[in-house]
């Protein structure tokens, strides 16, 4: 996975462009506009409302829209429209109180808990869990007598109950950032904790907190309306929930009365959510893969005829082009690779990151990452073109005749299943063994790869074994079906050097024993020299040189190969120590 | 040969909860010298660097820098040359804050240490970028616009900003491609020869350490098992573990690697 | 595993004690003139004093709490101040109604959200967009408003279902179902919206893991990868959502019961809140906290089953 992950830096765009991105998204623009309209309505309520929201006109009880009452009259003969306008103000103040309390408490506690940890985190997490276990509405109901009819006080309390959302979000973000090396660098540079939090950490927390604020504001509006709908608000104050309650009481006479306040609530809350989504999308731009598959350009359409099978060649790759969707086109990561692998050989596929070596290997397995596609060329395995096979046919081949050993041992074992279970399953599927047979085979293989207590490893979960053991388990799983071709993607890169030597030795033995052909993806020329018979050197999606091992090292043909070999740090003269002349500081 | 010691680590012990991570570790670095520190994962090699930097609690022992004990003194409380000790970390992708410009990254240490005003610090940025062979227009760009090797150059420039006498380099080239790795190593050597800065160079790769070090220490399970002249430790090691480490690392030459492999297996058979 | 469970139960008990203490202090501490409220404006000072003595309000707060707690532990939650009823039996008759509404809602929500979320995660495209729309609408429409709209449409206009009221299962199973369709529908909608989003995210995460590629490379079928491996690994995140939704539904049920005139815990709470019937409120709070604690422990057990790291720690 080195090539696909390491080259994409995980960075969000800048703040200035974030705002721009939100506003360029049509839904984001609409949401922002609606929120501004609601805000302006709330601020200028006295100017906008045509009538006194409390003025009762007895002959206008439940009157239909029109006649001076734009949206009709409520059950007491008051103007619904004017009450909605004033309700916007009261509702937004209530929501603002809840949001401010929640954000202040939650973010502050989250920053400290995440950054300093220890007892502080234990205590605040416990409080947060406890608050989250409380059904908020019931608590507010229970406290109604204590809090009095003031909805604002209730919303303040509700803010406390909403703070765990901010707390957990902030704490998680801070913990993620705290161990980033740039925080260590800032500490080494002599920044105080306070400055690190302000300069480095708040920056990371900012956008997610804005998103959370938007969502929490929505929740607060709904809950506040709920309380008022139950009659727990101040009856003298027009609010959206109160208007809805009045509509509910007169529902059978004037059904429209419940429509307006509900719409006001829903549209406002929907705008807040849409705004949150727009910000989230803007933060993820670049990372978001497009799911529309672009049309394949005509130049790839010409089908390359698969080569006539040659005696002794197990894998024959011709003019292979692998690409990933990129906007409306395709981005090639492998441009026309041709490689023959003879039966029994160990062929190294060497290159630096981004050279396309892993993508070539994944193409053979038909396991390219989401969206990846072989656009042209052929991959002939034992006389059959793999690029023409269906997924079902490939599956029959994978795990039986073609096997794979990954780079990272730990992340390639399913953490939820015992090691044995995840090795037995493929053997039963692919080889059609019974459960007992499969288990016997797995135990035999675990012993073969040098695990001292196979039964115990069989029953262990992945997190209970070391990285070196996990890699042996993965090799055992790959070799268990006696495959003809083993594709190993940097199988020793994540291992310590002494473990690497042992694993290479194991691969060498297994290759003899099972008569396997091996394609070994690696960046390490030492590994190549140790185990490979032939080598293909890749650069930017192409093979620049392919040669037998001896010839490649003794007489490299391509300048790129020579440059790479020249970069190997070996047999250099050691440096002689000289004390610096003067006790001078670095420039 | 000078007997002067820039850093003198004496009998340092560090515990992480129940784990005894460093056991009686002693090590010294002379001015302008590179001491390589090799070991496998979990050997404690990174922890020594962090203890010297003051970002890891030391349970017992002393870390003298220019004769003054700086163990358990946080970086911001350090004074004089100790306040200038800098670091270059392994991963150039997480060692630079993605939302800060290169200029902000490079000026931060100078402003934090109050050795320059914001304006003076900005003036120095071009010089720092020049020292690590990056173009001056890099200052107003963001880390994500650079490759791994270029980012590591930025990290080195940041370390140079305070004109340090010691830089702790924690696996600074292990995340880089082979060709980039060689160029960054050359940059480290060139800077040392020009400025007389000393390095504690932590790595898992014996070849890398041999390339840059004057002396080398080998760590295993929290202990230094061998510490001596670079050539002796990396070519004719005395301790069995160092021998094993040396023979386990494959060399980029099929003929010599075959010999080395045989030797490794003989060593394994003896054990 | 056992110690893990005991720890969780211990934490639940601490939570219960803490919340009931704080609630008690807050609501008893602020009930100024309960006796006057009960007896009416015309009551004499002597009558009020007598009533306060009868209710035990003339004692200090800690004494009152100790008295309440000692009885509460034995299952006696005292007498209602406004109805001539004991609290425990009236809770016992109403709680099952609320619990059945919430439980049915959780089950429906879980299955619908699972189907929608998994479909969206696997298919992307249209299914994904539908979920996005539902989740915005579900979040934005308060469930009580949705309930009113459902009543207007299905009960008043189409007359397919009764507008309000509750028929117990024992009386008539068919009517029981009919009386629950609208309230449960109103209650689950927003839950489905947010839960399906979370399920989708969890499944996508699980499917992007490295081990999925390795399993595929061994010839494991996409079915098994999705249903055996990805779902198992997506379960912890889904269970967390479920627990949050369960708590939200308990609150939401209170309003919905009011809309549909269902004699559950919610309507009892609203009445008690408006009338200041403190013993009933205390009873409700204690009952619900116990329910939440039990639910969370059940979820912890499921979580431990799904996640060996938790189980074996």
PDB file of N, CA and C in Angstrom, chain A residues 296 300-301 304 317-325 330-334 336-337 359-369 371-379 385-388 394:
ATOM      1  N   UNK A 296     -13.841   5.280 -21.116  1.00  0.00           N
ATOM      2  CA  UNK A 296     -12.480   4.853 -21.391  1.00  0.00           C
ATOM      3  C   UNK A 296     -12.080   5.384 -22.770  1.00  0.00           C
ATOM      4  N   UNK A 300      -7.383   3.138 -25.762  1.00  0.00           N
ATOM      5  CA  UNK A 300      -7.200   1.882 -25.040  1.00  0.00           C
ATOM      6  C   UNK A 300      -8.046   0.754 -25.622  1.00  0.00           C
ATOM      7  N   UNK A 301      -8.993   1.136 -26.545  1.00  0.00           N
ATOM      8  CA  UNK A 301     -10.008   0.167 -26.959  1.00  0.00           C
ATOM      9  C   UNK A 301      -9.400  -0.999 -27.742  1.00  0.00           C
ATOM     10  N   UNK A 304      -5.444  -5.886 -27.088  1.00  0.00           N
ATOM     11  CA  UNK A 304      -4.150  -6.491 -27.365  1.00  0.00           C
ATOM     12  C   UNK A 304      -4.365  -7.998 -27.371  1.00  0.00           C
ATOM     13  N   UNK A 317       2.986 -10.784 -18.776  1.00  0.00           N
ATOM     14  CA  UNK A 317       2.282  -9.504 -18.763  1.00  0.00           C
ATOM     15  C   UNK A 317       2.695  -8.725 -20.007  1.00  0.00           C
ATOM     16  N   UNK A 318       1.705  -8.272 -20.791  1.00  0.00           N
ATOM     17  CA  UNK A 318       2.021  -7.526 -22.016  1.00  0.00           C
ATOM     18  C   UNK A 318       1.322  -6.174 -22.026  1.00  0.00           C
ATOM     19  N   UNK A 319       2.076  -5.134 -22.221  1.00  0.00           N
ATOM     20  CA  UNK A 319       1.560  -3.767 -22.423  1.00  0.00           C
ATOM     21  C   UNK A 319       0.488  -3.385 -21.403  1.00  0.00           C
ATOM     22  N   UNK A 320       0.718  -3.732 -20.177  1.00  0.00           N
ATOM     23  CA  UNK A 320      -0.304  -3.512 -19.150  1.00  0.00           C
ATOM     24  C   UNK A 320      -0.436  -2.023 -18.804  1.00  0.00           C
ATOM     25  N   UNK A 321      -1.675  -1.526 -18.887  1.00  0.00           N
ATOM     26  CA  UNK A 321      -1.955  -0.154 -18.476  1.00  0.00           C
ATOM     27  C   UNK A 321      -2.975  -0.197 -17.343  1.00  0.00           C
ATOM     28  N   UNK A 322      -2.605   0.354 -16.192  1.00  0.00           N
ATOM     29  CA  UNK A 322      -3.519   0.421 -15.050  1.00  0.00           C
ATOM     30  C   UNK A 322      -3.792   1.894 -14.777  1.00  0.00           C
ATOM     31  N   UNK A 323      -5.076   2.227 -14.535  1.00  0.00           N
ATOM     32  CA  UNK A 323      -5.399   3.633 -14.289  1.00  0.00           C
ATOM     33  C   UNK A 323      -6.490   3.755 -13.245  1.00  0.00           C
ATOM     34  N   UNK A 324      -6.558   4.925 -12.647  1.00  0.00           N
ATOM     35  CA  UNK A 324      -7.606   5.250 -11.682  1.00  0.00           C
ATOM     36  C   UNK A 324      -8.402   6.438 -12.189  1.00  0.00           C
ATOM     37  N   UNK A 325      -9.711   6.465 -11.905  1.00  0.00           N
ATOM     38  CA  UNK A 325     -10.521   7.604 -12.338  1.00  0.00           C
ATOM     39  C   UNK A 325     -10.000   8.880 -11.683  1.00  0.00           C
ATOM     40  N   UNK A 330      -8.840   9.515 -16.837  1.00  0.00           N
ATOM     41  CA  UNK A 330      -8.140   8.463 -16.117  1.00  0.00           C
ATOM     42  C   UNK A 330      -6.714   8.902 -15.857  1.00  0.00           C
ATOM     43  N   UNK A 331      -6.209   8.532 -14.690  1.00  0.00           N
ATOM     44  CA  UNK A 331      -4.816   8.816 -14.365  1.00  0.00           C
ATOM     45  C   UNK A 331      -4.075   7.476 -14.397  1.00  0.00           C
ATOM     46  N   UNK A 332      -3.137   7.354 -15.340  1.00  0.00           N
ATOM     47  CA  UNK A 332      -2.412   6.085 -15.472  1.00  0.00           C
ATOM     48  C   UNK A 332      -1.380   5.958 -14.364  1.00  0.00           C
ATOM     49  N   UNK A 333      -1.326   4.811 -13.727  1.00  0.00           N
ATOM     50  CA  UNK A 333      -0.255   4.573 -12.747  1.00  0.00           C
ATOM     51  C   UNK A 333       0.725   3.532 -13.272  1.00  0.00           C
ATOM     52  N   UNK A 334       0.300   2.728 -14.235  1.00  0.00           N
ATOM     53  CA  UNK A 334       1.196   1.788 -14.902  1.00  0.00           C
ATOM     54  C   UNK A 334       1.003   2.011 -16.397  1.00  0.00           C
ATOM     55  N   UNK A 336       1.908   0.559 -19.705  1.00  0.00           N
ATOM     56  CA  UNK A 336       2.435  -0.378 -20.688  1.00  0.00           C
ATOM     57  C   UNK A 336       3.586  -1.241 -20.195  1.00  0.00           C
ATOM     58  N   UNK A 337       3.361  -1.964 -19.101  1.00  0.00           N
ATOM     59  CA  UNK A 337       4.413  -2.832 -18.566  1.00  0.00           C
ATOM     60  C   UNK A 337       4.381  -4.198 -19.254  1.00  0.00           C
ATOM     61  N   UNK A 359       0.991  -1.617  -7.913  1.00  0.00           N
ATOM     62  CA  UNK A 359      -0.202  -1.615  -8.770  1.00  0.00           C
ATOM     63  C   UNK A 359      -0.118  -2.731  -9.813  1.00  0.00           C
ATOM     64  N   UNK A 360       1.091  -2.974 -10.329  1.00  0.00           N
ATOM     65  CA  UNK A 360       1.271  -4.069 -11.276  1.00  0.00           C
ATOM     66  C   UNK A 360       0.926  -5.397 -10.592  1.00  0.00           C
ATOM     67  N   UNK A 361       1.418  -5.558  -9.373  1.00  0.00           N
ATOM     68  CA  UNK A 361       1.159  -6.806  -8.653  1.00  0.00           C
ATOM     69  C   UNK A 361      -0.326  -6.966  -8.370  1.00  0.00           C
ATOM     70  N   UNK A 362      -0.984  -5.888  -7.932  1.00  0.00           N
ATOM     71  CA  UNK A 362      -2.422  -5.964  -7.643  1.00  0.00           C
ATOM     72  C   UNK A 362      -3.222  -6.252  -8.904  1.00  0.00           C
ATOM     73  N   UNK A 363      -2.752  -5.751 -10.046  1.00  0.00           N
ATOM     74  CA  UNK A 363      -3.469  -6.008 -11.295  1.00  0.00           C
ATOM     75  C   UNK A 363      -3.472  -7.499 -11.605  1.00  0.00           C
ATOM     76  N   UNK A 364      -2.354  -8.177 -11.319  1.00  0.00           N
ATOM     77  CA  UNK A 364      -2.299  -9.620 -11.555  1.00  0.00           C
ATOM     78  C   UNK A 364      -3.316 -10.336 -10.677  1.00  0.00           C
ATOM     79  N   UNK A 365      -3.450  -9.870  -9.432  1.00  0.00           N
ATOM     80  CA  UNK A 365      -4.397 -10.485  -8.494  1.00  0.00           C
ATOM     81  C   UNK A 365      -5.828 -10.018  -8.756  1.00  0.00           C
ATOM     82  N   UNK A 366      -6.007  -9.041  -9.620  1.00  0.00           N
ATOM     83  CA  UNK A 366      -7.299  -8.390  -9.823  1.00  0.00           C
ATOM     84  C   UNK A 366      -7.800  -7.815  -8.502  1.00  0.00           C
ATOM     85  N   UNK A 367      -6.894  -7.189  -7.750  1.00  0.00           N
ATOM     86  CA  UNK A 367      -7.269  -6.622  -6.451  1.00  0.00           C
ATOM     87  C   UNK A 367      -6.863  -5.144  -6.373  1.00  0.00           C
ATOM     88  N   UNK A 368      -7.060  -4.430  -7.473  1.00  0.00           N
ATOM     89  CA  UNK A 368      -6.753  -3.001  -7.451  1.00  0.00           C
ATOM     90  C   UNK A 368      -7.688  -2.295  -6.483  1.00  0.00           C
ATOM     91  N   UNK A 369      -7.243  -1.167  -5.922  1.00  0.00           N
ATOM     92  CA  UNK A 369      -8.097  -0.414  -5.001  1.00  0.00           C
ATOM     93  C   UNK A 369      -9.321   0.097  -5.759  1.00  0.00           C
ATOM     94  N   UNK A 371     -12.026   1.585  -7.864  1.00  0.00           N
ATOM     95  CA  UNK A 371     -11.952   2.443  -9.037  1.00  0.00           C
ATOM     96  C   UNK A 371     -10.868   2.045 -10.019  1.00  0.00           C
ATOM     97  N   UNK A 372      -9.812   1.384  -9.524  1.00  0.00           N
ATOM     98  CA  UNK A 372      -8.686   1.034 -10.389  1.00  0.00           C
ATOM     99  C   UNK A 372      -9.090   0.022 -11.454  1.00  0.00           C
ATOM    100  N   UNK A 373      -8.474   0.141 -12.639  1.00  0.00           N
ATOM    101  CA  UNK A 373      -8.902  -0.697 -13.762  1.00  0.00           C
ATOM    102  C   UNK A 373      -7.713  -0.973 -14.679  1.00  0.00           C
ATOM    103  N   UNK A 374      -7.704  -2.182 -15.236  1.00  0.00           N
ATOM    104  CA  UNK A 374      -6.733  -2.475 -16.285  1.00  0.00           C
ATOM    105  C   UNK A 374      -7.344  -1.953 -17.572  1.00  0.00           C
ATOM    106  N   UNK A 375      -6.754  -0.893 -18.144  1.00  0.00           N
ATOM    107  CA  UNK A 375      -7.374  -0.285 -19.326  1.00  0.00           C
ATOM    108  C   UNK A 375      -6.981  -1.010 -20.603  1.00  0.00           C
ATOM    109  N   UNK A 376      -5.766  -1.524 -20.665  1.00  0.00           N
ATOM    110  CA  UNK A 376      -5.403  -2.304 -21.846  1.00  0.00           C
ATOM    111  C   UNK A 376      -4.238  -3.210 -21.495  1.00  0.00           C
ATOM    112  N   UNK A 377      -3.916  -4.102 -22.430  1.00  0.00           N
ATOM    113  CA  UNK A 377      -2.863  -5.061 -22.186  1.00  0.00           C
ATOM    114  C   UNK A 377      -3.427  -6.389 -21.733  1.00  0.00           C
ATOM    115  N   UNK A 378      -2.544  -7.356 -21.579  1.00  0.00           N
ATOM    116  CA  UNK A 378      -3.010  -8.681 -21.170  1.00  0.00           C
ATOM    117  C   UNK A 378      -2.128  -9.207 -20.048  1.00  0.00           C
ATOM    118  N   UNK A 379      -2.716 -10.073 -19.230  1.00  0.00           N
ATOM    119  CA  UNK A 379      -1.966 -10.748 -18.170  1.00  0.00           C
ATOM    120  C   UNK A 379      -2.241 -12.239 -18.367  1.00  0.00           C
ATOM    121  N   UNK A 385      -5.770 -15.624 -20.254  1.00  0.00           N
ATOM    122  CA  UNK A 385      -5.709 -14.186 -20.048  1.00  0.00           C
ATOM    123  C   UNK A 385      -6.573 -13.788 -18.846  1.00  0.00           C
ATOM    124  N   UNK A 386      -5.919 -13.348 -17.782  1.00  0.00           N
ATOM    125  CA  UNK A 386      -6.644 -13.019 -16.553  1.00  0.00           C
ATOM    126  C   UNK A 386      -7.537 -11.793 -16.728  1.00  0.00           C
ATOM    127  N   UNK A 387      -7.167 -10.889 -17.635  1.00  0.00           N
ATOM    128  CA  UNK A 387      -7.962  -9.666 -17.764  1.00  0.00           C
ATOM    129  C   UNK A 387      -9.330  -9.962 -18.372  1.00  0.00           C
ATOM    130  N   UNK A 388      -9.493 -11.153 -18.961  1.00  0.00           N
ATOM    131  CA  UNK A 388     -10.788 -11.487 -19.561  1.00  0.00           C
ATOM    132  C   UNK A 388     -11.635 -12.340 -18.624  1.00  0.00           C
ATOM    133  N   UNK A 394     -11.914 -15.396 -11.330  1.00  0.00           N
ATOM    134  CA  UNK A 394     -10.697 -14.937 -10.658  1.00  0.00           C
ATOM    135  C   UNK A 394     -10.651 -15.454  -9.224  1.00  0.00           C
TER     136      UNK A 394
END
